[in-house]
């Protein structure tokens, strides 16, 4: 039952990709209808997931498997369990809202169709991550989210800032993706499988394997870059260059959670490693505290939210690192809570930007009267973020404190968490209250409420946070318990409640609020000092290191391009000949090959004539003073070689050689007029050196030919082709049969290369054809046989 | 470039003959000397002879499609010939043959489609490069 539901879900997703491709067309045809129609896809996924929820609550999991590349161990395995389901609900639910919101937010934008298409593609990829059961499959979806994120951050690609941020995000998460792939490969080496349930089943074996720490650290690298953990956190605030709906969806609610999700998914596999807890808790705490202090230095609504997102991700990694059932339960709850309130806050920040034209909290104030719905949504979400009852955020914060109090070093952990939580409260006040009800910093804002598409989605998300908080038992049993069960690997009881009595946690919550609200009121004092502190530290920060690294890499690239790709055809030829001669010559010397001449037929008289023609022509080419004569001489060499092919019974080669020579002459005729006057430019020593290099190349080729003819190792291959050509491939012309059948894939590759070369030549002709510009030599469109 | 009447007249008659010959090379390639690659080269030479003897513009009006479209079509044909066996559950690029040979063409199978693809890519690439050069020349 559940398996068939999962199969339908996967089919819906596959259809979704096709659907996404038509989004731009749909938008052009029906501007108004596009957003609601496109939102139907995430909605359909959402409903399907909801329908599967009861079975998953009963502890069922499902797996659907389609073979893809069985030889590589790559099969399309999809699993549905509590964790994937909850993640999927968030992705699809927020996805539907973001499509609706995006339609209103980017109303009239020329590239709105592209926005729809890429967001839907992203959603499909993200759901793929949530539902993958095979690590390779997960990796494909993982990279797809990086690419769609790149496209969406750079959505307004006319702005250099957006392009730079997109590039940075892609480099950081893409680099992490490579590490992740390596980690997966190591786990596959250990277990012989890419299936994650196989890994989980053999966790004990993995834990003692010497490669396991390396695999863990590589996977952690992938997760840390994706989930913006220190020191890779800097790409996320910069990613705020993206349109706000994208920030809300990718860079707070879903994509950045992929790293956390992966760690949770692999908890049964790697959670037993001794490295797990120290590595994850350190990383998480550093990110949590660092980012929450960085947040206090910001004045832009979106950057404030971005830094608190980073700190929330740090919290999640920290909780996963602790790894106790309580911590895992808290992580599951916090993940859902954060997605709801942060999504709502981002969307309302976008509405504020839309309604006033600014996101600067120093200028914003008192706009709540003009934008009541946005104010309600932001206020409600901020209450959840600050952790006030009866919202979901309150329950999550209580659980966080309960976890830290139970942990190994309660004083230190609780203290650090308190600092971070207080900073979160400060940001909640600055983002959710100050712009709407605070003193206006600027009288020329003219705020106005947008269309329902702009305030409906954030309000819905915020209300959901309230509803889930009001019915804690339902939330706990219905959603958090299956999630935790999937992480732990066995069923878990989750009892959530708003009121626990007078506990230390309640006291800590009150203290957090007090500290936070106090600090928030002192914004004018606090913010500049913290900003100055971080500015002083900036040269040491990872962002600066990143810039230096990228700058160095680019300098290296342009240096080596200038050396190797200098545009002189003669240098290219020289490098190729000398490298080949050096490498092949070295091999011949090292292998200590002795050269004995194989028995040969005595040459016939016409052989002497042909060789004589070739040698004379080759010598005369070097002495020629006229370009036409040179072309004619080169042509006579080519035709003589063709005749040799003919004499030694290779008519196919001869024909091709004739045709190529003919076309080469035509080519030369066409470019002849464009070339500068034929003159001798190189000095005599250079020419002598060239003679030496040419002789080296020629000698090497001769040597190789002699060696090949001595070994005649191809005899068996030739016999095979001769024997099987007619019977297996229906053809008597072995050369052609090899080309189109036995080695057809090679030929397919070759003609593709040929087509690409033609595109290159064409663009060079178009670019270099302008008068006064130097015309480069055009490579021959031939191929070697 | 001064036009030669002799060459122009000869090209008018030679070009179709050479094109027919190139198709002949393509079709018999699987059993006798020939094939898509050399057939394509011959066809390109034929067309180019016409282009040089008369004018690149005349050649352009003679061609029903852009050379670059030929390149794309050729690649598509080669790829299709590879994918057809996949549809029947065999590995990529497995040769499939019709049981009965067709009149004139002879035995028909996916390798012939593949070779036709090669033919079109070669004609397209050579025409694309040479024709752009020739048109630059004419400017």
mmCIF file with all atom_site columns, C-alpha atoms in Angstrom, chain A residues 101 105 156 159 240-245 247 300-302 345-360 363-364 367 371 374 435-436 445-450 454:
data_model
loop_
_atom_site.group_PDB
_atom_site.id
_atom_site.type_symbol
_atom_site.label_atom_id
_atom_site.label_alt_id
_atom_site.label_comp_id
_atom_site.label_asym_id
_atom_site.label_entity_id
_atom_site.label_seq_id
_atom_site.pdbx_PDB_ins_code
_atom_site.Cartn_x
_atom_site.Cartn_y
_atom_site.Cartn_z
_atom_site.occupancy
_atom_site.B_iso_or_equiv
_atom_site.pdbx_formal_charge
_atom_site.auth_seq_id
_atom_site.auth_comp_id
_atom_site.auth_asym_id
_atom_site.auth_atom_id
_atom_site.pdbx_PDB_model_num
ATOM 1  C CA . UNK A 1 101 ? 4.212  34.280 -3.450  1.00 0.00 ? 101 UNK A CA 1
ATOM 2  C CA . UNK A 1 105 ? 6.477  39.268 -5.743  1.00 0.00 ? 105 UNK A CA 1
ATOM 3  C CA . UNK A 1 156 ? 19.062 38.881 -11.754 1.00 0.00 ? 156 UNK A CA 1
ATOM 4  C CA . UNK A 1 159 ? 23.887 42.626 -11.495 1.00 0.00 ? 159 UNK A CA 1
ATOM 5  C CA . UNK A 1 240 ? 20.645 36.880 -0.167  1.00 0.00 ? 240 UNK A CA 1
ATOM 6  C CA . UNK A 1 241 ? 21.263 38.444 -3.590  1.00 0.00 ? 241 UNK A CA 1
ATOM 7  C CA . UNK A 1 242 ? 18.563 36.043 -4.745  1.00 0.00 ? 242 UNK A CA 1
ATOM 8  C CA . UNK A 1 243 ? 14.950 37.233 -4.971  1.00 0.00 ? 243 UNK A CA 1
ATOM 9  C CA . UNK A 1 244 ? 13.296 36.958 -1.536  1.00 0.00 ? 244 UNK A CA 1
ATOM 10 C CA . UNK A 1 245 ? 11.032 33.965 -2.310  1.00 0.00 ? 245 UNK A CA 1
ATOM 11 C CA . UNK A 1 247 ? 15.903 33.069 -0.021  1.00 0.00 ? 247 UNK A CA 1
ATOM 12 C CA . UNK A 1 300 ? 19.499 44.500 6.447   1.00 0.00 ? 300 UNK A CA 1
ATOM 13 C CA . UNK A 1 301 ? 16.381 42.421 7.145   1.00 0.00 ? 301 UNK A CA 1
ATOM 14 C CA . UNK A 1 302 ? 17.439 39.578 4.900   1.00 0.00 ? 302 UNK A CA 1
ATOM 15 C CA . UNK A 1 345 ? 9.800  35.886 8.262   1.00 0.00 ? 345 UNK A CA 1
ATOM 16 C CA . UNK A 1 346 ? 11.647 35.829 4.956   1.00 0.00 ? 346 UNK A CA 1
ATOM 17 C CA . UNK A 1 347 ? 8.430  36.124 3.002   1.00 0.00 ? 347 UNK A CA 1
ATOM 18 C CA . UNK A 1 348 ? 7.251  39.028 5.145   1.00 0.00 ? 348 UNK A CA 1
ATOM 19 C CA . UNK A 1 349 ? 10.646 40.702 4.776   1.00 0.00 ? 349 UNK A CA 1
ATOM 20 C CA . UNK A 1 350 ? 10.083 40.458 1.039   1.00 0.00 ? 350 UNK A CA 1
ATOM 21 C CA . UNK A 1 351 ? 6.658  42.014 1.407   1.00 0.00 ? 351 UNK A CA 1
ATOM 22 C CA . UNK A 1 352 ? 8.148  44.849 3.467   1.00 0.00 ? 352 UNK A CA 1
ATOM 23 C CA . UNK A 1 353 ? 10.746 45.402 0.761   1.00 0.00 ? 353 UNK A CA 1
ATOM 24 C CA . UNK A 1 354 ? 7.983  45.326 -1.847  1.00 0.00 ? 354 UNK A CA 1
ATOM 25 C CA . UNK A 1 355 ? 5.778  47.745 0.085   1.00 0.00 ? 355 UNK A CA 1
ATOM 26 C CA . UNK A 1 356 ? 8.406  50.280 1.171   1.00 0.00 ? 356 UNK A CA 1
ATOM 27 C CA . UNK A 1 357 ? 11.404 49.801 -1.125  1.00 0.00 ? 357 UNK A CA 1
ATOM 28 C CA . UNK A 1 358 ? 13.879 49.223 1.693   1.00 0.00 ? 358 UNK A CA 1
ATOM 29 C CA . UNK A 1 359 ? 15.055 46.422 3.984   1.00 0.00 ? 359 UNK A CA 1
ATOM 30 C CA . UNK A 1 360 ? 17.171 48.613 6.251   1.00 0.00 ? 360 UNK A CA 1
ATOM 31 C CA . UNK A 1 363 ? 15.028 53.316 8.204   1.00 0.00 ? 363 UNK A CA 1
ATOM 32 C CA . UNK A 1 364 ? 11.999 51.099 8.763   1.00 0.00 ? 364 UNK A CA 1
ATOM 33 C CA . UNK A 1 367 ? 4.608  50.561 8.933   1.00 0.00 ? 367 UNK A CA 1
ATOM 34 C CA . UNK A 1 371 ? 0.638  46.678 6.269   1.00 0.00 ? 371 UNK A CA 1
ATOM 35 C CA . UNK A 1 374 ? 2.317  41.372 6.855   1.00 0.00 ? 374 UNK A CA 1
ATOM 36 C CA . UNK A 1 435 ? 9.862  47.696 11.396  1.00 0.00 ? 435 UNK A CA 1
ATOM 37 C CA . UNK A 1 436 ? 6.143  47.534 12.058  1.00 0.00 ? 436 UNK A CA 1
ATOM 38 C CA . UNK A 1 445 ? 8.592  55.278 3.145   1.00 0.00 ? 445 UNK A CA 1
ATOM 39 C CA . UNK A 1 446 ? 4.972  55.375 1.865   1.00 0.00 ? 446 UNK A CA 1
ATOM 40 C CA . UNK A 1 447 ? 4.265  51.781 2.891   1.00 0.00 ? 447 UNK A CA 1
ATOM 41 C CA . UNK A 1 448 ? 1.379  49.909 1.308   1.00 0.00 ? 448 UNK A CA 1
ATOM 42 C CA . UNK A 1 449 ? 0.066  46.370 1.663   1.00 0.00 ? 449 UNK A CA 1
ATOM 43 C CA . UNK A 1 450 ? 0.545  44.178 -1.394  1.00 0.00 ? 450 UNK A CA 1
ATOM 44 C CA . UNK A 1 454 ? 2.261  38.733 -0.849  1.00 0.00 ? 454 UNK A CA 1
#
